[in-house]
Coordinates of C-alpha atoms in Angstrom, one line a residue:
X58 CA 21.6 -17.8 -8.6
X59 CA 24.5 -16.4 -10.6
X60 CA 26.8 -13.3 -9.0
X61 CA 25.8 -9.8 -9.4
X62 CA 26.3 -8.4 -13.0
X63 CA 28.4 -5.3 -13.3
X64 CA 26.4 -2.2 -13.9
X65 CA 25.7 -2.2 -17.6
X66 CA 27.3 0.6 -19.5
X67 CA 24.5 2.5 -20.9
X68 CA 24.7 5.7 -23.1
X69 CA 24.2 9.2 -21.4
X70 CA 20.7 10.4 -21.8
X71 CA 20.0 13.8 -23.5
X72 CA 18.5 16.3 -21.0
X73 CA 15.1 17.8 -21.9
X74 CA 12.9 20.6 -20.0
X75 CA 11.4 18.2 -17.9
X76 CA 14.6 17.1 -16.3
X77 CA 15.3 20.7 -15.3
X78 CA 11.8 21.2 -13.9
X79 CA 11.9 17.8 -11.9
X80 CA 15.2 18.7 -10.4
X81 CA 14.0 22.2 -9.5
X82 CA 10.4 21.0 -8.5
X83 CA 11.3 21.3 -4.8
X84 CA 10.5 25.1 -5.4
X85 CA 6.9 24.5 -6.4
X86 CA 6.8 22.2 -3.4
X87 CA 8.2 24.5 -0.7
X88 CA 6.1 27.4 -1.8
X89 CA 2.8 25.8 -2.9
X90 CA 2.2 22.0 -1.9
X91 CA 3.8 22.1 1.5
X92 CA 1.6 25.3 2.8
X93 CA -1.5 23.7 1.1
X94 CA -0.8 20.4 2.5
X95 CA -0.2 21.7 6.0
X96 CA -3.7 23.5 5.8
X97 CA -5.4 20.5 4.3
X98 CA -4.2 18.2 7.3
X99 CA -5.2 20.7 9.6
X100 CA -9.0 21.0 8.0
X101 CA -9.1 17.1 8.0
X102 CA -8.1 16.7 11.5
X103 CA -10.7 19.4 12.4
X104 CA -13.1 17.2 10.4
X105 CA -12.1 14.0 12.4
X106 CA -12.4 15.8 15.7
X107 CA -15.9 16.9 14.7
X108 CA -16.8 13.2 13.6
X109 CA -15.4 11.9 16.9
X110 CA -17.6 14.5 18.8
X111 CA -20.7 12.7 17.6
X112 CA -22.0 9.6 19.5
X113 CA -21.7 6.2 17.4
X114 CA -25.3 6.3 17.2
X115 CA -25.5 9.4 15.6
X116 CA -22.7 8.6 13.2
X117 CA -24.4 5.2 12.2
X118 CA -27.8 7.2 11.5
X119 CA -25.9 9.5 9.2
X120 CA -24.0 6.3 7.6
X121 CA -27.5 4.6 6.9
X122 CA -28.8 7.9 5.3
X123 CA -25.7 8.1 3.0
X124 CA -25.9 4.3 2.1
X125 CA -29.7 4.9 0.8
X126 CA -28.1 8.1 -1.3
X127 CA -25.6 5.4 -2.9
X128 CA -28.3 3.1 -3.6
X129 CA -30.8 5.6 -5.1
X130 CA -27.9 7.0 -7.3
X131 CA -27.1 3.6 -8.6
X132 CA -30.6 2.9 -9.4
X133 CA -30.8 6.1 -11.5
X134 CA -28.2 4.7 -14.0
X135 CA -29.5 3.9 -17.6
X136 CA -27.1 1.1 -18.7
X137 CA -28.0 2.0 -22.3
X138 CA -26.8 5.8 -21.9
X139 CA -24.6 6.0 -18.9
X140 CA -21.1 4.8 -18.5
X141 CA -19.5 2.1 -16.2
X142 CA -19.8 3.1 -12.6
X143 CA -16.9 4.5 -10.4
X144 CA -16.7 6.7 -7.6
X145 CA -16.5 10.5 -7.8
X146 CA -13.3 10.6 -6.3
X147 CA -10.9 12.9 -8.5
X148 CA -8.2 11.0 -10.1
X149 CA -5.3 12.7 -8.6
X150 CA -6.5 12.1 -4.9
X151 CA -5.6 8.4 -4.6
X152 CA -2.4 7.9 -2.9
X153 CA -1.4 5.2 -5.3
X154 CA 0.7 5.6 -8.4
X155 CA -1.5 3.7 -10.8
X156 CA -3.0 5.4 -13.8
X157 CA -6.5 6.3 -13.2
X158 CA -7.0 7.1 -17.0
X159 CA -10.4 5.1 -16.7
X160 CA -12.0 8.1 -15.2
X161 CA -11.2 10.2 -18.2
X162 CA -13.2 7.8 -20.4
X163 CA -17.2 8.0 -20.1
X164 CA -18.4 7.0 -16.5
X165 CA -21.3 7.1 -14.2
X166 CA -20.1 8.6 -10.9
X167 CA -21.3 7.8 -7.3
X168 CA -20.2 9.9 -4.5
X169 CA -18.7 8.3 -1.3
X170 CA -17.1 11.2 -0.2
X171 CA -19.2 11.1 3.0
X172 CA -18.2 7.8 4.1
X173 CA -15.1 9.0 6.4
X174 CA -16.5 7.9 9.9
X175 CA -15.5 5.4 12.6
X176 CA -19.0 3.9 13.0
X177 CA -17.9 1.5 16.3
X178 CA -15.1 0.5 18.3
X179 CA -16.4 -2.7 20.0
X180 CA -13.9 -3.6 23.1
X181 CA -15.9 -6.8 23.7
X182 CA -15.9 -8.3 20.3
X183 CA -12.6 -6.5 19.3
X184 CA -14.1 -5.2 16.1
X185 CA -14.0 -1.8 14.7
X186 CA -16.7 -1.0 12.2
X187 CA -15.6 1.7 9.9
X188 CA -16.2 3.6 6.6
X189 CA -14.0 3.1 3.5
X190 CA -12.5 6.6 3.7
X191 CA -11.5 6.4 7.2
X192 CA -7.5 6.6 7.1
X193 CA -4.9 4.9 9.2
X194 CA -4.0 8.2 11.0
X195 CA -7.6 8.6 12.1
X196 CA -8.0 5.1 13.4
X197 CA -4.8 4.8 15.1
X198 CA -5.6 8.3 16.8
X199 CA -8.9 6.5 18.2
X200 CA -7.7 3.1 19.1
X201 CA -4.2 3.3 20.3
X202 CA -5.2 5.5 23.5
X203 CA -7.6 2.6 24.4
X204 CA -4.3 0.3 24.0
X205 CA -6.2 -1.1 20.9
X206 CA -5.1 -1.2 17.5
X207 CA -6.0 -2.8 14.1
X208 CA -4.2 -6.0 13.6
X209 CA -2.2 -4.6 10.5
X210 CA -1.9 -0.7 10.4
X211 CA -0.2 0.5 7.0
X212 CA 2.5 3.1 7.4
X213 CA 1.3 6.1 5.6
X214 CA -1.4 8.3 7.5
X215 CA -3.3 8.9 4.1
X216 CA -4.0 5.3 3.3
X217 CA -7.7 4.6 3.6
X218 CA -9.5 1.4 4.6
X219 CA -11.3 1.0 1.3
X220 CA -8.0 1.4 -0.6
X221 CA -6.2 -1.3 1.6
X222 CA -9.1 -3.7 1.3
X223 CA -9.8 -3.3 -2.5
X224 CA -6.2 -2.9 -3.4
X225 CA -3.2 -3.8 -1.1
X226 CA -2.3 -3.1 2.5
X227 CA 0.8 -4.5 4.4
X228 CA 2.7 -3.7 7.8
X229 CA 5.3 -5.2 9.8
X230 CA 2.9 -7.1 11.7
X231 CA 1.6 -9.3 8.5
X232 CA 3.9 -11.9 9.3
X233 CA 1.4 -12.6 12.1
X234 CA -1.8 -11.5 10.6
X235 CA -1.6 -11.5 6.9
X236 CA -2.5 -8.6 4.5
X237 CA -4.7 -5.9 5.3
X238 CA -7.9 -7.6 3.9
X239 CA -6.9 -10.7 5.9
X240 CA -8.1 -9.0 9.1
X241 CA -11.4 -8.0 7.9
X242 CA -14.4 -10.1 9.3
X243 CA -17.2 -8.6 7.2
X244 CA -17.7 -6.2 4.4
X245 CA -20.8 -4.1 3.6
X246 CA -21.4 -3.8 -0.2
X247 CA -23.9 -2.0 -2.5
X248 CA -24.2 -4.3 -5.4
X249 CA -25.0 -3.5 -9.0
X250 CA -28.5 -3.5 -8.5
X251 CA -28.7 -1.4 -5.5
X252 CA -28.8 -4.1 -3.0
X253 CA -27.1 -3.9 0.3
X254 CA -25.4 -7.1 1.5
X255 CA -23.1 -8.0 4.3
X256 CA -20.5 -10.4 3.3
X257 CA -18.8 -12.7 5.9
X258 CA -16.5 -16.0 5.8
X259 CA -19.5 -18.2 6.6
X260 CA -22.8 -16.6 5.3
X261 CA -24.5 -16.8 1.9
X262 CA -21.9 -14.0 0.4
X263 CA -19.0 -16.0 1.4
X264 CA -17.9 -16.0 -2.2
X265 CA -18.2 -12.3 -2.2
X266 CA -16.3 -12.2 0.8
X267 CA -13.3 -13.8 -0.5
X268 CA -13.5 -12.1 -4.1
X269 CA -13.5 -8.5 -2.6
X270 CA -9.7 -8.3 -1.9
X271 CA -7.7 -7.0 -4.9
X272 CA -10.9 -6.3 -6.8
X273 CA -10.4 -2.8 -7.1
X274 CA -13.9 -1.8 -6.1
X275 CA -15.0 -3.7 -9.5
X276 CA -17.7 -6.0 -7.6
X277 CA -19.6 -3.3 -5.9
X278 CA -19.5 -0.4 -3.6
X279 CA -17.7 -0.7 -0.3
X280 CA -19.6 1.2 2.2
X281 CA -18.4 -0.3 5.6
X282 CA -16.0 -3.0 6.8
X283 CA -15.7 -4.6 10.2
X284 CA -12.0 -5.2 10.9
X285 CA -10.2 -7.3 13.8
X286 CA -8.5 -5.4 16.7
X287 CA -5.7 -6.5 19.0
X288 CA -4.5 -5.5 22.4
X289 CA -1.3 -3.4 22.4
X290 CA 0.9 -1.5 24.7
X291 CA 2.3 2.0 24.7
X292 CA 5.5 1.4 23.1
X293 CA 7.2 -0.7 20.6
X294 CA 10.9 -2.2 21.7
X295 CA 12.6 -1.9 18.6
X296 CA 15.8 -3.9 18.1
X297 CA 18.1 -2.7 15.0
X298 CA 20.3 -5.3 13.5
X299 CA 22.9 -4.6 11.0
X300 CA 23.6 -7.1 8.4
X301 CA 26.4 -7.3 5.9
X302 CA 27.3 -9.5 2.9
X303 CA 26.0 -10.2 -0.5
X304 CA 22.4 -9.9 -1.5
X305 CA 21.8 -13.6 -0.5
X306 CA 23.5 -12.9 3.0
X307 CA 21.3 -10.1 3.4
X308 CA 18.1 -12.1 2.6
X309 CA 19.0 -14.9 5.0
X310 CA 19.6 -12.4 7.7
X311 CA 16.3 -10.9 7.1
X312 CA 14.5 -14.4 7.3
X313 CA 16.4 -15.3 10.3
X314 CA 15.2 -12.1 12.3
X315 CA 11.6 -13.2 12.2
X316 CA 11.4 -16.7 11.2
X317 CA 13.5 -19.0 13.6
X318 CA 14.5 -22.2 12.0
X319 CA 13.4 -24.2 15.0
X320 CA 9.9 -23.1 14.5
X321 CA 9.8 -21.5 18.3
X322 CA 7.1 -19.4 18.1
X323 CA 8.1 -17.6 21.3
X324 CA 11.0 -16.0 19.2
X325 CA 8.8 -14.3 16.8
X326 CA 8.5 -10.6 17.1
X327 CA 5.0 -8.5 16.8
X328 CA 6.7 -6.4 14.2
X329 CA 9.4 -6.8 11.5
X330 CA 10.9 -4.9 8.4
X331 CA 14.3 -4.6 6.6
X332 CA 16.1 -2.0 4.6
X333 CA 18.6 -2.8 2.4
X334 CA 20.6 0.3 1.6
X335 CA 23.4 -1.3 -1.1
X336 CA 24.3 -4.6 -2.4
X337 CA 26.3 -5.3 0.8
X338 CA 24.5 -3.6 3.7
X339 CA 21.0 -3.8 5.3
X340 CA 19.2 -3.3 8.7
X341 CA 16.4 -5.4 9.8
X342 CA 14.3 -4.1 12.5
X343 CA 12.3 -6.5 15.0
X344 CA 9.9 -5.1 17.6
X345 CA 7.8 -6.1 20.3
X346 CA 5.0 -4.3 22.3
X347 CA 6.1 -3.0 25.7
X348 CA 4.4 -1.2 28.8
X349 CA 4.9 2.6 29.6
X350 CA 6.7 1.3 33.0
X351 CA 9.2 -0.9 31.1
X352 CA 10.1 1.7 28.5
X353 CA 10.8 4.5 31.4
X354 CA 13.0 2.1 33.2
X355 CA 16.3 3.6 34.1
X356 CA 19.2 3.1 31.2
X357 CA 16.3 2.6 28.4
X358 CA 16.4 5.0 25.5
X359 CA 12.9 6.3 24.3
X360 CA 12.9 7.9 20.7
X361 CA 9.9 10.0 19.8
X362 CA 10.4 9.5 16.2
X363 CA 6.9 11.7 15.4
X364 CA 8.6 14.8 16.3
X365 CA 9.0 16.9 13.6
X366 CA 12.7 17.8 13.9
X367 CA 13.6 14.2 14.1
X368 CA 15.9 12.4 11.4
X369 CA 13.9 10.6 8.8
X370 CA 13.4 7.2 10.1
X371 CA 15.1 5.3 7.2
X372 CA 18.2 7.3 7.8
X373 CA 18.0 6.8 11.9
X374 CA 17.8 3.0 11.1
X375 CA 20.9 3.3 8.9
X376 CA 23.1 4.3 11.7
X377 CA 23.0 0.9 13.1
X378 CA 25.6 0.0 10.1
X379 CA 28.4 2.2 12.1
X380 CA 27.3 1.8 15.8
X381 CA 26.0 -1.8 15.7
X382 CA 22.9 -3.5 17.2
X383 CA 21.0 -1.3 19.4
X384 CA 17.5 -1.1 21.3
X385 CA 15.3 1.7 21.9
X386 CA 11.7 2.3 22.7
X387 CA 9.3 4.2 20.4
X388 CA 5.8 5.3 21.3
X389 CA 3.4 3.0 19.5
X390 CA 1.4 5.2 17.4
X391 CA 4.5 7.0 16.3
X392 CA 6.1 3.7 15.4
X393 CA 3.2 2.7 13.4
X394 CA 3.6 6.1 11.2
X395 CA 7.3 6.3 11.2
X396 CA 7.5 6.4 7.4
X397 CA 5.0 9.2 7.1
X398 CA 6.9 12.3 7.3
X399 CA 9.5 11.3 4.6
X400 CA 7.2 9.1 2.5
X401 CA 9.7 6.0 3.0
X402 CA 12.9 7.6 1.1
X403 CA 11.0 9.7 -1.7
X404 CA 11.2 12.7 0.3
X405 CA 14.8 12.9 -0.4
X406 CA 13.9 13.1 -4.2
X407 CA 11.0 15.5 -3.9
X408 CA 13.1 17.7 -1.3
X409 CA 17.0 17.0 -1.7
X410 CA 17.7 18.9 1.3
X411 CA 14.5 18.0 3.4
X412 CA 16.4 15.7 5.5
X413 CA 18.9 18.4 6.8
X414 CA 18.7 19.5 10.3
X415 CA 17.8 23.2 9.5
X416 CA 15.0 22.2 7.2
X417 CA 13.7 19.6 9.6
X418 CA 13.9 21.9 12.7
X419 CA 12.2 25.3 10.8
X420 CA 9.9 23.5 8.4
X421 CA 9.8 19.7 9.3
X422 CA 6.2 20.5 10.9
X423 CA 4.9 21.1 7.3
X424 CA 5.9 17.6 6.1
X425 CA 4.9 15.4 4.5
X426 CA 3.6 16.9 1.2
X427 CA 0.2 15.3 0.5
X428 CA 1.0 13.0 -2.4
X429 CA -2.5 14.0 -4.1
X430 CA -1.4 17.7 -4.3
X431 CA 2.0 16.4 -5.7
X432 CA 0.2 14.3 -8.5
X433 CA -2.2 17.5 -9.0
X434 CA 0.7 19.7 -9.7
X435 CA 2.2 17.6 -12.3
X436 CA 1.1 17.9 -16.2
X437 CA 1.1 15.0 -18.6
X438 CA 4.7 15.5 -19.5
X439 CA 5.9 15.1 -15.9
X440 CA 3.7 12.2 -15.2
X441 CA 5.1 10.5 -18.1
X442 CA 8.7 11.3 -16.9
X443 CA 8.0 9.4 -13.7
X444 CA 6.7 6.4 -15.3
X445 CA 10.0 6.1 -17.2
X446 CA 12.4 7.6 -14.9
X447 CA 11.2 6.4 -11.7
X448 CA 10.2 3.1 -9.8
X449 CA 7.2 2.9 -7.3
X450 CA 6.6 -1.0 -7.3
X451 CA 6.1 -3.9 -4.9
X452 CA 7.1 -7.3 -5.6
X453 CA 5.0 -9.9 -3.7
X454 CA 7.3 -13.2 -3.6
X455 CA 7.7 -16.4 -1.6
X456 CA 10.1 -15.7 1.4
X457 CA 12.6 -18.4 0.3
X458 CA 13.1 -16.3 -3.0
X459 CA 13.6 -13.0 -1.4
X460 CA 17.5 -13.3 -2.1
X461 CA 16.6 -13.8 -5.9
X462 CA 14.2 -11.1 -5.9
X463 CA 17.0 -8.4 -4.4
X464 CA 19.3 -9.8 -7.0
X465 CA 17.0 -9.2 -9.9
X466 CA 16.2 -5.5 -8.6
X467 CA 19.9 -4.8 -8.7
X468 CA 20.9 -6.1 -12.0
X469 CA 17.7 -4.5 -13.5
X470 CA 17.2 -1.4 -11.7
X471 CA 19.7 -0.8 -9.2
X472 CA 17.1 1.0 -6.9
X473 CA 18.0 1.5 -3.5
X474 CA 16.9 1.6 -0.4
X475 CA 14.8 -1.6 -0.7
X476 CA 12.0 -2.0 1.8
X477 CA 11.3 -5.9 2.9
X478 CA 8.3 -6.7 4.7
X479 CA 7.1 -10.5 5.3
X480 CA 3.5 -11.4 5.2
X481 CA 1.3 -14.6 5.5
X482 CA -0.3 -15.7 2.2
X483 CA -3.2 -17.8 3.6
X484 CA -4.7 -21.0 1.8
X485 CA -8.3 -19.7 1.6
X486 CA -11.1 -22.2 1.4
X487 CA -11.7 -20.6 -2.1
X488 CA -9.0 -19.7 -4.2
X489 CA -8.4 -16.0 -4.2
X490 CA -6.7 -13.7 -6.8
X491 CA -3.6 -14.1 -4.9
X492 CA -2.6 -17.7 -3.5
X493 CA 0.4 -19.4 -2.3
X494 CA 2.3 -22.0 -4.2
X495 CA 0.4 -25.4 -4.6
X496 CA 2.0 -27.9 -2.2
X497 CA 3.7 -25.5 0.1
X498 CA 2.3 -26.9 3.2
X499 CA 4.5 -30.2 2.5
X500 CA 7.7 -28.3 2.0
X501 CA 7.5 -26.4 5.0
X502 CA 10.1 -23.8 4.2
X503 CA 11.1 -21.1 6.6
X504 CA 8.5 -19.0 7.8
X505 CA 5.6 -21.4 6.4
X506 CA 2.6 -22.7 8.5
X507 CA 0.0 -25.2 8.0
X508 CA -2.6 -22.6 6.8
X509 CA -0.2 -20.1 5.1
X510 CA 2.9 -19.6 3.1
X511 CA 5.2 -16.9 4.0
X512 CA 5.7 -14.3 1.4
X513 CA 7.3 -10.9 1.6
X514 CA 7.1 -7.4 0.1
X515 CA 10.2 -6.2 -1.6
X516 CA 9.5 -2.6 -1.9
X517 CA 11.2 -0.8 -5.0
X518 CA 10.9 3.0 -4.3
X519 CA 13.4 5.4 -5.8
X520 CA 15.0 6.7 -9.2
X521 CA 17.1 3.9 -10.7
X522 CA 20.7 4.1 -10.6
X523 CA 21.1 4.7 -14.4
X524 CA 18.6 7.7 -14.0
X525 CA 20.8 9.1 -11.1
X526 CA 23.8 9.0 -13.3
X527 CA 22.1 10.4 -16.3
X528 CA 22.1 7.4 -18.4
X529 CA 19.5 6.1 -20.4
X530 CA 16.6 3.9 -18.8
X531 CA 13.4 2.3 -20.2
X532 CA 11.2 2.5 -17.1
X533 CA 8.4 0.6 -19.1
X534 CA 10.7 -2.1 -20.1
X535 CA 12.1 -2.7 -16.6
X536 CA 8.6 -3.0 -15.3
X537 CA 7.6 -5.3 -17.8
X538 CA 10.7 -7.7 -17.2
X539 CA 9.8 -7.2 -13.4
X540 CA 6.1 -8.6 -14.3
X541 CA 7.5 -11.6 -16.4
X542 CA 9.8 -12.5 -13.6
X543 CA 7.0 -12.2 -10.8
X544 CA 4.7 -14.6 -13.1
X545 CA 7.8 -17.1 -13.3
X546 CA 8.3 -17.1 -9.8
X547 CA 4.6 -17.2 -8.4
X548 CA 4.7 -13.6 -7.4
X549 CA 2.3 -10.6 -7.7
X550 CA 2.3 -7.2 -8.2
X551 CA -0.2 -4.7 -6.2
X552 CA -2.2 -2.7 -8.9
X553 CA -1.7 0.5 -7.0
X554 CA 1.3 0.9 -9.1
X555 CA 1.8 1.5 -12.9
X556 CA 1.3 -1.7 -14.6
X557 CA 2.5 -2.9 -18.2
X558 CA 0.4 -6.3 -18.2
X559 CA -1.5 -7.1 -21.1
X560 CA -4.9 -8.9 -20.3
X561 CA -3.8 -12.4 -20.7
X562 CA -0.5 -12.0 -18.8
X563 CA -2.8 -10.2 -16.0
X564 CA -4.8 -13.4 -15.7
X565 CA -1.5 -15.6 -15.6
X566 CA -0.5 -13.6 -12.7
X567 CA -3.7 -13.6 -11.0
X568 CA -6.4 -16.2 -10.4
X569 CA -9.6 -15.0 -12.0
X570 CA -12.0 -17.9 -11.2
X571 CA -13.5 -16.7 -8.3
X572 CA -13.6 -13.0 -9.4
X573 CA -15.4 -13.8 -12.5
X574 CA -17.7 -15.9 -10.9
X575 CA -18.9 -13.0 -8.7
X576 CA -18.8 -10.5 -11.5
X577 CA -21.5 -12.7 -13.3
X578 CA -23.4 -13.7 -10.2
X579 CA -23.6 -10.3 -8.7
X580 CA -24.3 -8.6 -11.8
X581 CA -21.2 -6.5 -11.7
X582 CA -20.5 -7.0 -15.7
X583 CA -21.7 -4.2 -17.6
X584 CA -22.0 -2.2 -14.4
X585 CA -18.6 -1.8 -13.1
X586 CA -15.4 -1.8 -14.9
X587 CA -13.2 -5.2 -14.9
X588 CA -10.2 -4.8 -12.6
X589 CA -8.0 -5.4 -15.6
X590 CA -9.5 -2.4 -17.5
X591 CA -9.3 -0.5 -14.4
X592 CA -5.6 -1.1 -14.0
X593 CA -4.8 -1.0 -17.6
X594 CA -2.1 1.5 -18.2
X595 CA -3.0 4.5 -20.5
X596 CA -6.2 6.4 -21.9
X597 CA -9.2 4.3 -22.7
X598 CA -10.5 4.6 -26.2
X599 CA -14.3 5.0 -27.1
X600 CA -13.8 1.4 -28.4
X601 CA -12.6 -0.1 -25.2
X602 CA -15.2 1.9 -23.3
X603 CA -18.0 0.4 -25.3
X604 CA -16.6 -3.0 -25.2
X605 CA -16.1 -2.9 -21.5
X606 CA -19.7 -1.7 -21.1
X607 CA -21.1 -4.5 -23.1
X608 CA -18.7 -7.3 -21.7
X609 CA -20.6 -10.6 -20.6
X610 CA -19.2 -14.1 -20.4
X611 CA -16.2 -14.0 -22.4
X612 CA -12.9 -13.3 -20.6
X613 CA -9.4 -13.0 -21.3
X614 CA -8.9 -15.4 -18.4
X615 CA -10.8 -18.0 -20.2
X616 CA -8.6 -17.5 -23.3
X617 CA -5.4 -17.7 -21.3
X618 CA -6.6 -21.1 -20.0

């Protein structure tokens, strides 16, 4: 690929009242959002403790009663009068940044608010059966003391099982286990007609099993999932590896940190992630589980990153650029949620002084602000500002193209830091919405295996360079260019984020055959929204609502063919 372009000379942008509101938004965060967030976190914790005080049998009985309520509610729907089905969850509660304008149009609500219990942890079968609103903080708090964990534990505490299954979930162990949905062994789904079914890889609902991931809840209502557990140890032995050079060199250092060219599996770590801090510097981190006895050996450094006063993790990792490669031991659960307190590095924009020692020591225990409250305290103008002047996107690209992706982000967005996290993209028996490149198994590029192509998440979260410099920046156009680049390079865009795709482009990025097959077979058409309709940016017009409700066999996917 060509050398990096020099930053474009862009005209200065005229500031409006929104710029000043965003600049001083920290006042609202300090005095309103943080106190309420801390209170909510405490109440949620009490609720979790109350749930854990119940026996598994009692939780399952309550679950069965709640499922019957969902079935009854679905059967009350009058297809000729009521709108399309969606959950009763308020639009601002979702952690993702995707528009939820579909809930502002006419719709029929089904309340899933009670589905927040861990129903069983089976140590013999190594399976956790959980409800969809169980979050990562809740499940790790229950399993890690048993030296067990979900195979993939997304970093932020508030991310829920349902969101990670129906949408997108990744973690530093995904180079071993795939995306979050790849670790699910069974789904319990209430279909459009009110039938409760259990879908697995090899039963009569296997097509539904493979169609659920990335479907955004548009095939049925998820009421429980059985997820694979793995054995873990008390600590993570983490090695920080500084890498310097151009972006292609950083990309190669990232690939070499976890995907040995000689294919020796003994060199593959349990966890891996990378952070690119600027066009010439990055830090790659590789971790392996370690026992308490090993971590406490004389001379070993233990770092409790979960303490409220500790430096934000991304800034701590950055110190490797000055002091060189080093190793430390982090308690396993604290490592899992290392990015929660500062929301990766978004916390720096929300609270510009939040990383200072005085703030961390005095008020760090209040962090992080709940994303839902941040969204609830912004009006339409602020929301539009963030869509145009801020980037929160994940680019899933084949691992061998990660250098090209980094160069593209630098040239078009100038966003730093950039998060890197690899994941297996399995070749499933049935082609899913996201799928590896045809013939990847014959190429056998670095990181690939017989059953999966190695992909990587290129996480782009921050204000672009032009915005920070006070220059003009068209966020919508940048996202459109990114989506075009992804389509051309067999990449994918998780739909939790703001999307500019039109319907035909959406189905060029994703494969819709299985999804449309299941939509028709399980009578989701005309009951649940289509995944594109749900992801589409902007308010839905009454005409679009009617068309979606009356949709039958014709799809934009068929037209795109």
